[in-house]
Amino acid sequence: MTTSKMQNLAIPSPCYVCDETKLKQNLLLMQEVQERSGVEIILALKGFAMWSMFPLVKQYLQGATASSVWEARLAKEQMGKQVHAYSPAYKLHDIEQLVTLVDHISFNSLGQWQRYRDHVARAGISAGLRVNPEHREADTELYDPSAPGSRLGILAKDLLAADLTGIEGFHIHNLCECDSFATERTILAVEEKFGQWLGQLKWINFGGGHLMTRQGYDLDHLIKVLTNFKRRHPHLQVILEPGSAVAWQTGCLVSEVVDIVENNGKIAILDISATAHMPDVLEMPYRPDVLNAGQPQEKAFTYRLAGNSCLAGDAIEEYSFDQALSVGERVIFEDMIHYTMVKTTFFNGVQHPSIGVIRQSGEFELVREFNFEDFANKLS
């Protein structure tokens, strides 16, 4: 979508804008994977929790997976389908609430399972363990659950003497925006390290990180890998829970130039904040795509794009444009719907981006605006 089209739709700035048509395309692709492979796909709320879109999502996916009581409640109340839960650690108060909300729950340690197994059994919930395959596929250390010293998942050697009575599933997650061949290698690693226990389980959850909606992803290979695994283990229900893949390339963050200053080059200060509104840009770090922009010096006018908070490092990178930027001009960051909206904060009181949807009809719908009370209530 062009900048002028954004202007014509009267989209406020700043604003996260989800494209309903693109989201539906992703969901249709996931429906195909489910139908051809026999697996179930659920939405990982940690990657995409825009619940105004759940009426569409639940038409294609089987439910959602939560990392906390609040996410589980959101899934239960707003989607109304299967609810799965996993957290590195639960308090008793968490468990008492989760057993009223979820259908499946996975524990990160044998100690947590032993502590809460009676609560789960009384509630009739299917219990699982997160296991660590000790197989690395993620490119970024920060997002690698199988990195040495990881707190996430139980090692195979620690299951050898364990009483797994009551455990119905294993949960594995070690991927991050990976291809189907990473999925295949992971499955083989799981079978090698945990094969002796698979026969006594009812389900296995291969987590997220399956970026099946990315252009060039080998969907046929993924389906073959999953189908072959199910053929080897016909008794197992197979679950995938992608977050990024659901909302991949489904929308943008609209921002506006507030001022332009100079210090070793031109700096465009925007009405958004990298640290508050797109934190992965600094945490990962990575360089987001900007609509109609190029690499530094590629086009006639180069600017460093920066946020409007007092954090000295609240800046993104240099981009070049065909025309000089001016105050009030829109700068649109692409692919900002997954793992961005869910991480935003009210840091520094910078105006929080609104949330909107471009419906399949082409009309823009403003879903939510944030005000001073939202900021103040967070701090009270």
XYZ file of C-alpha atoms in Angstrom:
380
model
C 0.000 0.000 0.000
C 1.317 3.421 -0.920
C 1.839 6.350 1.419
C -0.798 8.355 -0.439
C -3.307 5.521 -0.001
C -2.632 5.595 3.748
C -3.310 9.323 3.742
C -6.539 8.897 1.787
C -7.830 6.348 4.323
C -7.472 8.961 7.102
C -5.276 6.694 9.201
C -4.011 8.503 12.310
C -0.345 8.626 13.240
C 1.058 6.753 14.995
C -1.001 3.640 14.260
C -0.556 -0.098 13.830
C -2.577 -1.110 10.775
C -3.509 -4.740 10.109
C -4.529 -5.725 6.585
C -7.419 -8.175 6.960
C -7.008 -9.528 3.427
C -3.372 -10.451 4.016
C -4.203 -12.036 7.377
C -6.860 -14.182 5.731
C -4.372 -15.305 3.078
C -2.017 -16.515 5.815
C -4.848 -18.328 7.575
C -5.949 -20.026 4.356
C -2.412 -21.304 3.866
C -2.411 -22.694 7.409
C -5.749 -24.330 6.785
C -4.176 -26.091 3.816
C -1.338 -27.379 6.003
C -3.842 -28.741 8.511
C -5.973 -30.425 5.891
C -3.071 -32.002 3.995
C -0.985 -33.101 6.983
C -3.549 -33.830 9.675
C -1.859 -31.602 12.278
C -3.564 -28.929 14.334
C -2.387 -25.322 14.276
C -3.122 -22.951 17.144
C -2.257 -19.281 17.553
C 0.614 -18.327 19.866
C -0.652 -15.188 21.560
C 2.878 -14.120 22.472
C 3.340 -13.281 18.790
C -0.077 -11.934 17.818
C -2.814 -11.065 20.292
C -4.911 -8.563 18.339
C -8.187 -9.992 19.591
C -10.327 -7.799 17.349
C -9.146 -10.173 14.595
C -10.022 -13.369 16.491
C -13.421 -13.772 14.770
C -11.448 -14.318 11.556
C -8.624 -16.352 13.109
C -10.902 -18.866 14.810
C -12.480 -19.774 11.470
C -9.205 -21.416 10.461
C -7.138 -22.279 13.557
C -8.026 -24.680 16.351
C -7.436 -22.364 19.287
C -4.634 -20.498 20.995
C -1.703 -21.029 23.309
C -1.032 -18.783 26.289
C 2.046 -17.957 28.335
C 0.170 -16.475 31.283
C -3.184 -16.333 33.029
C -4.105 -13.131 31.234
C -3.338 -14.576 27.807
C -5.307 -17.718 28.679
C -8.274 -15.629 29.733
C -8.048 -13.601 26.519
C -8.073 -16.800 24.470
C -10.950 -18.296 26.425
C -13.126 -15.191 26.364
C -12.357 -13.831 22.908
C -11.712 -16.968 20.829
C -13.631 -19.650 22.689
C -11.780 -22.647 21.270
C -8.925 -24.817 22.584
C -6.651 -23.071 25.076
C -3.143 -24.404 25.723
C -0.740 -22.987 28.296
C 2.985 -23.039 28.901
C 5.111 -20.898 31.204
C 8.665 -21.287 32.538
C 7.171 -21.302 36.042
C 3.737 -21.105 37.634
C 2.690 -19.832 41.041
C -0.090 -21.663 42.874
C -2.355 -18.696 42.210
C -1.657 -19.087 38.469
C -2.538 -22.770 38.498
C -5.768 -22.188 40.399
C -6.905 -19.837 37.651
C -5.446 -21.701 34.677
C -7.253 -24.957 35.473
C -10.525 -23.088 34.876
C -9.365 -21.711 31.533
C -7.206 -24.221 29.649
C -7.507 -27.654 28.038
C -3.768 -28.446 27.902
C -0.965 -27.280 30.168
C 2.778 -27.879 29.820
C 5.276 -27.685 32.669
C 8.860 -26.536 32.285
C 10.320 -28.747 35.019
C 9.630 -31.997 36.811
C 9.475 -30.021 40.061
C 6.621 -27.864 38.761
C 4.776 -30.926 37.457
C 5.105 -32.751 40.774
C 3.994 -29.658 42.697
C 0.805 -29.158 40.691
C -0.050 -32.547 39.254
C -2.968 -33.086 41.643
C -4.530 -29.715 40.745
C -4.334 -30.582 37.043
C -5.652 -34.122 37.534
C -8.674 -32.922 39.512
C -9.520 -30.459 36.755
C -9.259 -33.113 34.036
C -6.726 -31.122 32.021
C -4.245 -32.789 29.685
C -0.740 -32.288 31.123
C 2.548 -32.134 29.256
C 6.219 -31.418 29.808
C 8.380 -29.037 27.856
C 11.491 -30.888 26.790
C 14.705 -29.391 25.469
C 15.901 -31.210 22.328
C 19.390 -29.696 22.686
C 19.199 -29.000 18.976
C 19.868 -25.440 17.828
C 18.241 -23.758 14.823
C 17.639 -20.131 15.870
C 20.123 -17.627 14.433
C 19.871 -15.108 17.284
C 21.124 -16.154 20.723
C 18.486 -14.052 22.488
C 15.738 -16.141 20.868
C 17.373 -19.582 21.063
C 15.606 -21.852 23.597
C 18.207 -24.573 23.029
C 21.257 -22.421 23.722
C 23.652 -23.823 26.339
C 22.432 -22.981 29.824
C 18.849 -22.412 28.667
C 16.218 -22.464 31.414
C 13.604 -23.706 28.957
C 12.744 -27.393 28.833
C 13.817 -30.629 30.466
C 16.873 -32.497 29.186
C 16.444 -36.114 28.106
C 18.901 -37.367 30.732
C 16.730 -35.879 33.469
C 13.693 -37.891 32.371
C 15.377 -41.271 32.665
C 14.418 -41.898 36.296
C 11.285 -39.742 36.322
C 7.752 -40.919 37.002
C 5.760 -39.635 34.040
C 2.436 -41.087 35.157
C -0.222 -38.591 34.126
C 1.871 -36.892 31.445
C 0.092 -37.017 28.097
C 2.259 -34.802 25.906
C 5.621 -33.252 25.150
C 6.081 -29.614 24.193
C 9.119 -28.667 22.083
C 10.073 -25.193 20.958
C 13.490 -24.357 19.508
C 12.732 -22.560 16.219
C 12.639 -18.858 15.371
C 11.462 -17.796 11.900
C 12.835 -21.054 10.476
C 12.209 -23.060 7.320
C 10.771 -26.554 6.892
C 14.186 -28.181 6.894
C 14.825 -26.840 10.393
C 11.522 -28.431 11.388
C 12.657 -31.727 9.893
C 16.003 -31.658 11.705
C 14.247 -30.812 14.975
C 11.794 -33.676 14.634
C 14.627 -36.112 13.981
C 16.498 -34.796 17.032
C 13.387 -35.228 19.187
C 12.900 -38.791 17.985
C 16.557 -39.580 18.677
C 16.617 -38.122 22.207
C 13.044 -38.697 23.372
C 11.874 -41.596 21.214
C 11.615 -44.006 24.145
C 8.792 -41.942 25.656
C 6.773 -41.092 22.537
C 4.819 -44.336 22.621
C 3.192 -43.466 25.951
C 2.051 -39.976 24.916
C -1.174 -38.731 23.349
C 0.113 -35.487 21.814
C 3.243 -33.632 20.844
C 3.513 -29.881 20.341
C 6.332 -28.727 18.057
C 5.901 -25.111 19.125
C 6.358 -22.066 16.952
C 8.983 -20.641 14.645
C 7.576 -22.425 11.572
C 7.529 -19.461 9.206
C 5.318 -21.185 6.663
C 3.772 -17.947 5.357
C 7.104 -16.431 4.306
C 7.634 -16.185 0.561
C 9.780 -19.075 -0.643
C 8.933 -21.392 2.263
C 8.745 -25.002 1.053
C 5.210 -25.837 2.128
C 5.137 -29.206 0.359
C 8.260 -30.248 2.240
C 6.742 -29.237 5.583
C 3.616 -31.244 4.855
C 5.745 -34.241 3.861
C 7.788 -33.984 7.066
C 4.674 -33.780 9.249
C 2.887 -36.539 7.368
C 5.878 -38.874 7.696
C 6.135 -38.164 11.418
C 2.450 -38.966 11.888
C 2.909 -42.145 9.883
C 5.689 -43.216 12.257
C 3.621 -42.219 15.315
C -0.051 -42.602 14.311
C -1.276 -42.397 17.904
C 0.069 -38.868 18.417
C -1.929 -35.696 17.934
C 0.554 -33.208 16.407
C 0.255 -29.523 17.248
C 2.014 -26.459 15.854
C 1.684 -23.044 17.467
C 3.216 -20.339 15.263
C 2.888 -16.685 16.180
C 4.916 -14.819 13.585
C 3.615 -16.911 10.703
C -0.008 -16.011 11.414
C 0.565 -12.266 11.156
C 3.620 -12.283 8.860
C 3.559 -9.321 6.450
C -0.004 -8.446 7.439
C 0.445 -4.813 8.379
C 2.532 -1.812 9.255
C 3.300 0.903 11.778
C 2.377 4.332 10.448
C 4.525 7.179 11.800
C 5.051 10.840 11.038
C 8.070 13.138 10.885
C 7.953 15.592 13.805
C 11.292 17.341 13.283
C 14.535 17.101 11.327
C 17.863 17.877 13.010
C 21.494 17.567 11.931
C 24.423 15.923 13.699
C 26.838 14.061 11.421
C 23.987 13.835 8.954
C 20.258 14.430 8.894
C 18.104 12.850 11.590
C 14.337 12.558 11.205
C 12.596 12.438 14.589
C 9.337 10.517 14.349
C 6.226 10.357 16.527
C 7.017 6.757 17.485
C 9.686 5.218 19.708
C 11.855 2.253 18.793
C 12.264 1.238 22.427
C 8.561 1.605 23.269
C 6.796 0.671 20.033
C 9.162 -1.621 18.111
C 11.583 -2.990 20.737
C 12.861 -5.919 18.662
C 14.600 -3.344 16.463
C 16.930 -2.698 19.413
C 16.782 -6.091 21.156
C 17.442 -8.420 18.227
C 18.604 -6.093 16.627
C 17.222 -5.865 13.111
C 16.531 -3.309 10.409
C 12.824 -3.034 9.532
C 11.744 -2.286 5.992
C 10.402 1.199 5.337
C 7.952 1.757 2.500
C 9.614 3.398 -0.542
C 12.979 3.730 1.238
C 16.391 2.348 0.323
C 19.783 1.704 1.878
C 21.897 4.683 3.002
C 23.030 6.755 -0.007
C 21.123 4.500 -2.412
C 18.636 7.290 -3.080
C 19.110 11.040 -3.141
C 18.311 11.898 0.492
C 19.586 9.909 3.478
C 18.228 10.238 7.027
C 18.714 8.456 10.285
C 15.241 7.629 11.609
C 14.871 8.174 15.346
C 12.260 7.873 18.058
C 10.684 10.577 20.172
C 11.712 9.412 23.659
C 14.556 10.651 25.831
C 16.530 7.399 25.507
C 19.754 8.327 23.718
C 19.733 5.088 21.760
C 16.122 5.416 20.621
C 17.062 5.318 16.956
C 16.684 2.859 14.138
C 19.066 3.087 11.175
C 19.787 5.183 8.123
C 17.415 5.072 5.149
C 17.414 6.943 1.871
C 14.478 8.483 0.016
C 13.859 9.861 -3.474
C 12.601 13.156 -2.070
C 13.630 15.148 0.997
C 11.529 14.370 4.072
C 9.471 17.152 5.568
C 7.717 17.696 8.896
C 4.307 16.019 8.836
C 5.287 13.439 6.210
C 4.410 9.798 6.810
C 7.076 7.134 7.308
C 5.644 3.616 7.195
C 7.423 0.649 8.791
C 6.381 -2.626 7.194
C 5.635 -6.010 8.808
C 4.989 -4.590 12.274
C 2.000 -6.661 13.414
C 3.692 -9.782 14.829
C 5.972 -9.599 17.881
C 5.694 -5.795 17.874
C 2.257 -4.749 19.113
C 2.468 -7.353 21.878
C 5.718 -5.818 23.205
C 4.796 -2.146 23.272
C 5.069 -0.006 26.395
C 4.040 3.461 27.541
C 7.671 4.416 28.231
C 8.225 8.157 28.510
C 4.557 8.838 27.848
C 5.155 8.963 24.103
C 1.801 8.830 22.323
C 0.896 5.166 22.084
C 0.055 4.006 18.545
C -3.597 3.471 17.762
C -4.757 0.131 16.358
C -6.661 -0.141 13.110
C -7.686 -2.576 10.389
C -7.977 -2.240 6.654
C -10.962 -4.467 6.048
C -11.326 -6.724 3.029
C -13.646 -4.084 1.595
C -10.716 -1.650 1.515
C -12.196 0.546 4.248
C -10.164 1.569 7.284
C -11.597 0.848 10.742
C -10.072 2.444 13.826
C -10.225 -0.275 16.478
C -8.600 1.441 19.463
C -7.087 4.755 20.468
C -5.039 5.252 23.636
C -5.304 8.249 25.927
C -3.781 9.770 29.040
C -5.883 7.552 31.311
C -4.373 4.411 29.722
C -0.903 5.766 30.509
C -1.789 6.969 34.006
C -3.634 3.787 35.002
C -0.590 1.727 34.125
C 1.472 3.704 36.641
C -1.046 4.159 39.463
